[in-house]
Amino acid sequence: MAAKRFEGRVAVVTGASSGMGLATAAQLAAEGAKVVMVARTKDKLEAAAADIKAKGGDVLAVAADVSKDAANKEIVDAALSAYGKLHIAFLNAGTYGGAPVDQVTEELFDKIFDVNVKSVAFGLKHVLPAIEKSGGGGSVIINSSGMALRATANPAFAGGGLYSASKAAADMVMKYAAIEASKHKTRVNSIAPGIVQTAIMGEGMTDESYNAFAAPVSLVGRVGTPEEIAPFVCFLASDEATFITGSVHEVDGGWGLKA
Ligand SMILES: NC(=O)c1ccc[n+]([C@@H]2O[C@H](COP(=O)([O-])OP(=O)(O)OC[C@H]3O[C@@H](n4cnc5c(N)ncnc54)[C@H](OP(=O)(O)O)[C@@H]3O)[C@@H](O)[C@H]2O)c1
């Protein structure tokens, strides 16, 4: 039997209790990685971890708020204490929200930037030294957004300025981190998904309503699934992607051409 791609590797996945984080944690674990799964809501996170364990995965659930510097240190400490090393991180946790310019509040600004930018800055601050101490040659992937790369007058994305700006900020933090991490041959990249069917847009979105929203702005005519994103994240995490660092990768069903 062929060796699993991530055998002997340790990964941290934030936002791992649902959506793209959960799909990626499940794939990394299925391919042999030991995975530290992070989210705030403990019960939901532990249920997600139990599902992966039931399929033979080796995972550890750590409930934490990744918008806090100290929490990011605790996550890395937990990974090192459980598994001894760290090689891969998918800094995926994020939040969506929007408002027209004349209705922006400090509360909305802080919510979006705290989760989408601080989680990346403080995540990188703690995972990169741990990866270096584990021998380097690791891979960190940020979950940005196609909205970091363009503004659109499509009313479906009205009020998206703060979200777009937060993801663009995360991408620039990623690029400088890639420059610094190259000294230990660790790669840092972002993915920029299009519209993916997850809980982030709020409860109450059915398959039909999601597709009605996504189809007109997708070249493939439908919304994406978390299971269509996870393989690309795993590719970036793997040694098949050793020539790829410091860049933003659109995985969007052509959303970028139609948004
Ligand atoms: N869905 C899309 O169309 C789309 C498109 C482009 C980019 N993205 C990005 O993809 C990423 C993943 O989102 P998703 O769509 O997969 O959404 P999701 O299913 O809602 O998952 C979000 C995850 O992040 C966790 N989370 C949120 N805030 C957190 C915090 N402060 N600390 C720790 N964990 C936190 C959530 O759990 P708790 O709430 O329990 O903490 C959950 O596990 C986000 O960064 C999002 O901006 C999404």
CSV table of C-alpha atoms and ligand atoms in Angstrom, one decimal:
chain,number,residue,atom,x,y,z
A,1,MET,CA,0.0,0.0,0.0
A,2,ALA,CA,1.3,3.5,-0.9
A,3,ALA,CA,2.4,5.6,2.1
A,4,LYS,CA,-0.1,8.3,3.1
A,5,ARG,CA,0.9,11.8,2.1
A,6,PHE,CA,0.8,13.3,5.6
A,7,GLU,CA,2.1,10.3,7.6
A,8,GLY,CA,4.3,11.7,10.4
A,9,ARG,CA,3.0,15.2,9.9
A,10,VAL,CA,1.2,17.4,12.5
A,11,ALA,CA,-1.3,20.0,11.4
A,12,VAL,CA,-3.3,22.7,13.0
A,13,VAL,CA,-6.7,23.6,11.4
A,14,THR,CA,-8.6,26.6,12.7
A,15,GLY,CA,-12.3,26.9,12.1
A,16,ALA,CA,-12.3,23.1,12.0
A,17,SER,CA,-15.8,22.5,13.3
A,18,SER,CA,-17.6,23.2,10.0
A,19,GLY,CA,-17.3,24.1,6.4
A,20,MET,CA,-13.9,24.2,4.7
A,21,GLY,CA,-12.0,23.7,7.9
A,22,LEU,CA,-13.8,20.5,8.8
A,23,ALA,CA,-13.5,19.1,5.3
A,24,THR,CA,-9.7,19.9,5.3
A,25,ALA,CA,-9.2,18.5,8.8
A,26,ALA,CA,-11.0,15.3,7.7
A,27,GLN,CA,-8.9,14.9,4.6
A,28,LEU,CA,-5.6,15.6,6.4
A,29,ALA,CA,-6.4,13.1,9.0
A,30,ALA,CA,-7.5,10.5,6.4
A,31,GLU,CA,-4.2,11.0,4.7
A,32,GLY,CA,-2.2,10.3,7.9
A,33,ALA,CA,-1.7,13.7,9.6
A,34,LYS,CA,-2.3,14.2,13.3
A,35,VAL,CA,-4.6,17.2,13.4
A,36,VAL,CA,-5.3,19.8,16.1
A,37,MET,CA,-8.8,21.1,15.4
A,38,VAL,CA,-9.7,24.6,16.6
A,39,ALA,CA,-13.0,26.5,17.0
A,40,ARG,CA,-14.8,28.4,19.7
A,41,THR,CA,-17.9,26.3,20.3
A,42,LYS,CA,-16.7,23.3,22.2
A,43,ASP,CA,-19.6,20.9,21.8
A,44,LYS,CA,-19.7,21.3,18.0
A,45,LEU,CA,-16.0,21.0,17.7
A,46,GLU,CA,-15.8,17.9,19.9
A,47,ALA,CA,-18.6,16.3,17.9
A,48,ALA,CA,-16.7,17.1,14.6
A,49,ALA,CA,-13.5,15.6,16.1
A,50,ALA,CA,-15.4,12.5,17.3
A,51,ASP,CA,-16.6,11.9,13.8
A,52,ILE,CA,-13.1,12.0,12.4
A,53,LYS,CA,-11.8,9.8,15.2
A,54,ALA,CA,-14.5,7.3,14.5
A,55,LYS,CA,-13.1,7.0,11.0
A,56,GLY,CA,-9.6,6.2,12.4
A,57,GLY,CA,-8.2,9.8,12.4
A,58,ASP,CA,-5.8,11.0,15.1
A,59,VAL,CA,-7.2,14.4,16.1
A,60,LEU,CA,-7.2,16.7,19.1
A,61,ALA,CA,-10.0,19.3,19.7
A,62,VAL,CA,-8.9,22.6,21.2
A,63,ALA,CA,-11.6,25.2,21.9
A,64,ALA,CA,-10.1,28.7,21.4
A,65,ASP,CA,-10.8,32.1,20.0
A,66,VAL,CA,-8.2,32.7,17.3
A,67,SER,CA,-8.6,36.5,17.3
A,68,LYS,CA,-6.5,36.5,20.5
A,69,ASP,CA,-2.7,36.4,20.5
A,70,ALA,CA,-2.6,34.3,23.7
A,71,ALA,CA,-5.1,31.7,22.3
A,72,ASN,CA,-2.9,31.2,19.3
A,73,LYS,CA,0.1,30.4,21.6
A,74,GLU,CA,-2.1,28.0,23.6
A,75,ILE,CA,-3.1,26.2,20.4
A,76,VAL,CA,0.5,25.7,19.3
A,77,ASP,CA,1.5,24.7,22.8
A,78,ALA,CA,-1.3,22.1,22.8
A,79,ALA,CA,-0.1,20.7,19.4
A,80,LEU,CA,3.5,20.5,20.6
A,81,SER,CA,2.5,18.9,23.9
A,82,ALA,CA,0.2,16.3,22.2
A,83,TYR,CA,2.3,15.5,19.2
A,84,GLY,CA,5.8,17.0,19.7
A,85,LYS,CA,6.1,18.8,16.4
A,86,LEU,CA,4.2,21.0,13.9
A,87,HIS,CA,4.5,21.0,10.1
A,88,ILE,CA,1.2,22.3,8.6
A,89,ALA,CA,-1.3,25.0,9.5
A,90,PHE,CA,-4.6,25.9,7.8
A,91,LEU,CA,-5.5,29.3,9.3
A,92,ASN,CA,-9.0,29.1,8.1
A,93,ALA,CA,-11.3,30.6,10.8
A,94,GLY,CA,-13.1,33.7,9.6
A,95,THR,CA,-16.3,35.7,9.7
A,96,TYR,CA,-18.5,37.4,7.2
A,97,GLY,CA,-20.3,40.7,7.6
A,98,GLY,CA,-21.2,43.7,5.6
A,99,ALA,CA,-22.6,47.2,5.8
A,100,PRO,CA,-22.9,50.2,3.4
A,101,VAL,CA,-20.1,52.8,4.1
A,102,ASP,CA,-22.5,55.1,5.9
A,103,GLN,CA,-23.6,52.4,8.3
A,104,VAL,CA,-20.2,51.0,9.3
A,105,THR,CA,-19.8,50.7,13.1
A,106,GLU,CA,-16.8,50.2,15.3
A,107,GLU,CA,-18.4,47.0,16.5
A,108,LEU,CA,-18.6,45.6,12.9
A,109,PHE,CA,-15.1,46.8,12.0
A,110,ASP,CA,-13.6,45.2,15.1
A,111,LYS,CA,-15.6,41.9,14.7
A,112,ILE,CA,-14.4,41.5,11.1
A,113,PHE,CA,-10.8,42.6,11.5
A,114,ASP,CA,-10.4,40.8,14.9
A,115,VAL,CA,-11.3,37.4,13.4
A,116,ASN,CA,-10.1,37.7,9.8
A,117,VAL,CA,-6.8,39.6,10.3
A,118,LYS,CA,-5.7,39.1,13.9
A,119,SER,CA,-6.2,35.3,13.6
A,120,VAL,CA,-3.8,35.3,10.6
A,121,ALA,CA,-1.2,37.7,12.2
A,122,PHE,CA,-1.2,35.9,15.6
A,123,GLY,CA,-1.6,32.5,14.0
A,124,LEU,CA,1.5,33.0,11.9
A,125,LYS,CA,3.3,34.5,14.9
A,126,HIS,CA,3.1,31.3,16.8
A,127,VAL,CA,2.9,28.5,14.2
A,128,LEU,CA,6.0,29.6,12.2
A,129,PRO,CA,8.5,29.3,15.1
A,130,ALA,CA,7.0,26.0,16.0
A,131,ILE,CA,7.4,24.7,12.4
A,132,GLU,CA,10.9,26.0,12.3
A,133,LYS,CA,11.8,24.2,15.6
A,134,SER,CA,10.2,21.1,14.1
A,135,GLY,CA,12.8,21.2,11.2
A,136,GLY,CA,11.2,23.6,8.8
A,137,GLY,CA,10.0,22.7,5.4
A,138,GLY,CA,6.4,23.2,6.5
A,139,SER,CA,3.4,24.7,4.9
A,140,VAL,CA,0.9,27.3,6.1
A,141,ILE,CA,-2.3,28.1,4.2
A,142,ILE,CA,-4.5,31.1,4.9
A,143,ASN,CA,-8.2,31.0,3.9
A,144,SER,CA,-8.6,34.5,2.3
A,145,SER,CA,-11.4,35.1,-0.3
A,146,GLY,CA,-11.9,36.1,-3.9
A,147,MET,CA,-13.3,39.3,-2.4
A,148,ALA,CA,-9.7,40.2,-1.4
A,149,LEU,CA,-8.9,40.5,-5.1
A,150,ARG,CA,-11.7,42.6,-6.5
A,151,ALA,CA,-14.6,44.8,-5.7
A,152,THR,CA,-17.9,44.1,-7.4
A,153,ALA,CA,-21.0,46.2,-8.0
A,154,ASN,CA,-23.1,43.0,-7.9
A,155,PRO,CA,-25.8,43.8,-5.3
A,156,ALA,CA,-25.3,40.3,-3.8
A,157,PHE,CA,-22.0,41.5,-2.4
A,158,ALA,CA,-23.2,45.0,-1.4
A,159,GLY,CA,-21.5,46.4,1.7
A,160,GLY,CA,-18.6,44.0,1.4
A,161,GLY,CA,-15.9,46.6,1.8
A,162,LEU,CA,-14.7,45.7,5.3
A,163,TYR,CA,-14.8,41.9,4.6
A,164,SER,CA,-12.8,42.5,1.4
A,165,ALA,CA,-10.3,44.8,3.1
A,166,SER,CA,-9.8,42.3,6.0
A,167,LYS,CA,-9.0,39.5,3.5
A,168,ALA,CA,-6.7,41.7,1.5
A,169,ALA,CA,-4.9,42.6,4.7
A,170,ALA,CA,-4.6,39.0,5.6
A,171,ASP,CA,-3.0,38.3,2.2
A,172,MET,CA,-0.4,41.0,2.7
A,173,VAL,CA,0.5,39.6,6.1
A,174,MET,CA,0.8,36.2,4.4
A,175,LYS,CA,3.2,37.5,1.8
A,176,TYR,CA,5.6,39.0,4.4
A,177,ALA,CA,5.4,35.8,6.4
A,178,ALA,CA,6.3,33.8,3.3
A,179,ILE,CA,9.4,36.0,2.9
A,180,GLU,CA,10.4,35.4,6.5
A,181,ALA,CA,9.6,31.7,6.6
A,182,SER,CA,11.6,31.0,3.4
A,183,LYS,CA,14.7,30.9,5.6
A,184,HIS,CA,13.5,27.6,7.0
A,185,LYS,CA,12.0,26.4,3.7
A,186,THR,CA,8.4,26.8,5.0
A,187,ARG,CA,5.9,27.9,2.4
A,188,VAL,CA,3.0,30.3,3.2
A,189,ASN,CA,0.1,30.8,0.7
A,190,SER,CA,-3.5,31.9,0.7
A,191,ILE,CA,-6.5,30.4,-1.0
A,192,ALA,CA,-9.2,32.7,-2.4
A,193,PRO,CA,-12.4,30.7,-2.6
A,194,GLY,CA,-15.5,31.7,-4.5
A,195,ILE,CA,-18.9,31.0,-3.1
A,196,VAL,CA,-18.8,27.8,-1.0
A,197,GLN,CA,-21.8,26.3,0.7
A,198,THR,CA,-21.1,26.6,4.4
A,199,ALA,CA,-22.7,28.0,7.6
A,200,ILE,CA,-20.9,31.4,7.2
A,201,MET,CA,-23.7,33.1,5.2
A,202,GLY,CA,-26.1,32.4,8.1
A,203,GLU,CA,-28.6,29.7,8.9
A,204,GLY,CA,-31.5,29.3,6.6
A,205,MET,CA,-29.7,29.0,3.3
A,206,THR,CA,-31.1,25.9,1.6
A,207,ASP,CA,-29.4,24.2,-1.4
A,208,GLU,CA,-31.8,26.0,-3.7
A,209,SER,CA,-31.3,29.4,-2.2
A,210,TYR,CA,-27.5,29.0,-2.2
A,211,ASN,CA,-27.5,27.9,-5.8
A,212,ALA,CA,-29.8,30.8,-6.8
A,213,PHE,CA,-27.3,33.1,-5.2
A,214,ALA,CA,-24.2,31.4,-6.6
A,215,ALA,CA,-25.2,30.2,-10.1
A,216,PRO,CA,-25.2,33.6,-11.8
A,217,VAL,CA,-21.7,34.5,-10.5
A,218,SER,CA,-20.1,31.1,-11.2
A,219,LEU,CA,-18.8,29.7,-14.4
A,220,VAL,CA,-19.7,26.2,-13.2
A,221,GLY,CA,-23.3,27.3,-12.6
A,222,ARG,CA,-23.5,26.3,-8.9
A,223,VAL,CA,-22.1,26.9,-5.5
A,224,GLY,CA,-18.9,25.1,-4.4
A,225,THR,CA,-18.7,22.5,-1.6
A,226,PRO,CA,-16.1,22.3,1.2
A,227,GLU,CA,-15.0,19.0,-0.2
A,228,GLU,CA,-14.0,20.8,-3.4
A,229,ILE,CA,-11.7,23.1,-1.5
A,230,ALA,CA,-10.1,20.7,0.9
A,231,PRO,CA,-8.1,18.8,-1.8
A,232,PHE,CA,-6.5,22.1,-3.0
A,233,VAL,CA,-5.5,23.0,0.6
A,234,CYS,CA,-4.0,19.5,1.0
A,235,PHE,CA,-2.1,19.9,-2.2
A,236,LEU,CA,-0.6,23.2,-0.9
A,237,ALA,CA,0.2,21.5,2.4
A,238,SER,CA,1.9,18.6,0.6
A,239,ASP,CA,5.4,18.2,-0.8
A,240,GLU,CA,3.8,18.3,-4.3
A,241,ALA,CA,3.7,22.1,-3.9
A,242,THR,CA,7.3,22.8,-2.9
A,243,PHE,CA,7.7,25.5,-5.6
A,244,ILE,CA,4.6,27.4,-4.5
A,245,THR,CA,4.9,30.2,-1.9
A,246,GLY,CA,3.8,33.7,-1.2
A,247,SER,CA,0.8,33.6,-3.5
A,248,VAL,CA,-2.9,33.8,-3.5
A,249,HIS,CA,-4.7,30.9,-5.3
A,250,GLU,CA,-8.3,31.3,-6.6
A,251,VAL,CA,-10.4,28.2,-6.1
A,252,ASP,CA,-13.7,29.7,-7.2
A,253,GLY,CA,-15.5,27.9,-10.0
A,254,GLY,CA,-14.8,31.0,-12.2
A,255,TRP,CA,-16.4,33.5,-9.7
A,256,GLY,CA,-13.6,35.9,-10.4
A,257,LEU,CA,-14.6,36.3,-14.0
A,258,LYS,CA,-18.3,36.9,-13.3
A,259,ALA,CA,-18.6,38.6,-10.0
B,1,LIG,N1,-18.2,30.2,2.4
B,1,LIG,C1,-17.7,31.0,1.5
B,1,LIG,O1,-18.4,31.2,0.4
B,1,LIG,C2,-16.3,31.6,1.6
B,1,LIG,C3,-15.8,32.2,0.5
B,1,LIG,C4,-14.5,32.7,0.6
B,1,LIG,C5,-13.8,32.6,1.8
B,1,LIG,N2,-14.4,32.1,2.9
B,1,LIG,C6,-13.6,32.0,4.1
B,1,LIG,O2,-13.5,30.6,4.5
B,1,LIG,C7,-13.2,30.5,5.9
B,1,LIG,C8,-14.0,29.3,6.4
B,1,LIG,O3,-15.4,29.6,6.4
B,1,LIG,P1,-16.5,28.6,6.0
B,1,LIG,O4,-17.2,29.2,4.9
B,1,LIG,O5,-16.0,27.3,5.9
B,1,LIG,O6,-17.5,28.9,7.3
B,1,LIG,P2,-18.1,28.1,8.5
B,1,LIG,O7,-18.6,26.8,8.1
B,1,LIG,O8,-19.0,29.1,9.1
B,1,LIG,O9,-16.8,27.8,9.4
B,1,LIG,C9,-16.2,28.8,10.2
B,1,LIG,C10,-15.4,28.2,11.3
B,1,LIG,O10,-14.6,29.1,11.9
B,1,LIG,C11,-14.8,29.0,13.3
B,1,LIG,N3,-14.6,30.3,13.9
B,1,LIG,C12,-15.2,31.5,13.6
B,1,LIG,N4,-14.6,32.5,14.3
B,1,LIG,C13,-13.7,31.9,15.1
B,1,LIG,C14,-12.8,32.4,16.1
B,1,LIG,N5,-12.8,33.7,16.5
B,1,LIG,N6,-11.9,31.6,16.7
B,1,LIG,C15,-11.9,30.2,16.4
B,1,LIG,N7,-12.7,29.7,15.4
B,1,LIG,C16,-13.6,30.6,14.8
B,1,LIG,C17,-16.3,28.5,13.4
B,1,LIG,O11,-16.6,27.9,14.7
B,1,LIG,P3,-17.0,28.7,16.0
B,1,LIG,O12,-18.1,29.7,15.5
B,1,LIG,O13,-17.6,27.7,16.9
B,1,LIG,O14,-15.8,29.4,16.5
B,1,LIG,C18,-16.3,27.5,12.3
B,1,LIG,O15,-15.6,26.3,12.8
B,1,LIG,C19,-13.5,31.9,6.4
B,1,LIG,O16,-12.2,32.5,6.7
B,1,LIG,C20,-14.2,32.6,5.3
B,1,LIG,O17,-14.1,34.0,5.4
B,1,LIG,C21,-15.7,31.5,2.8
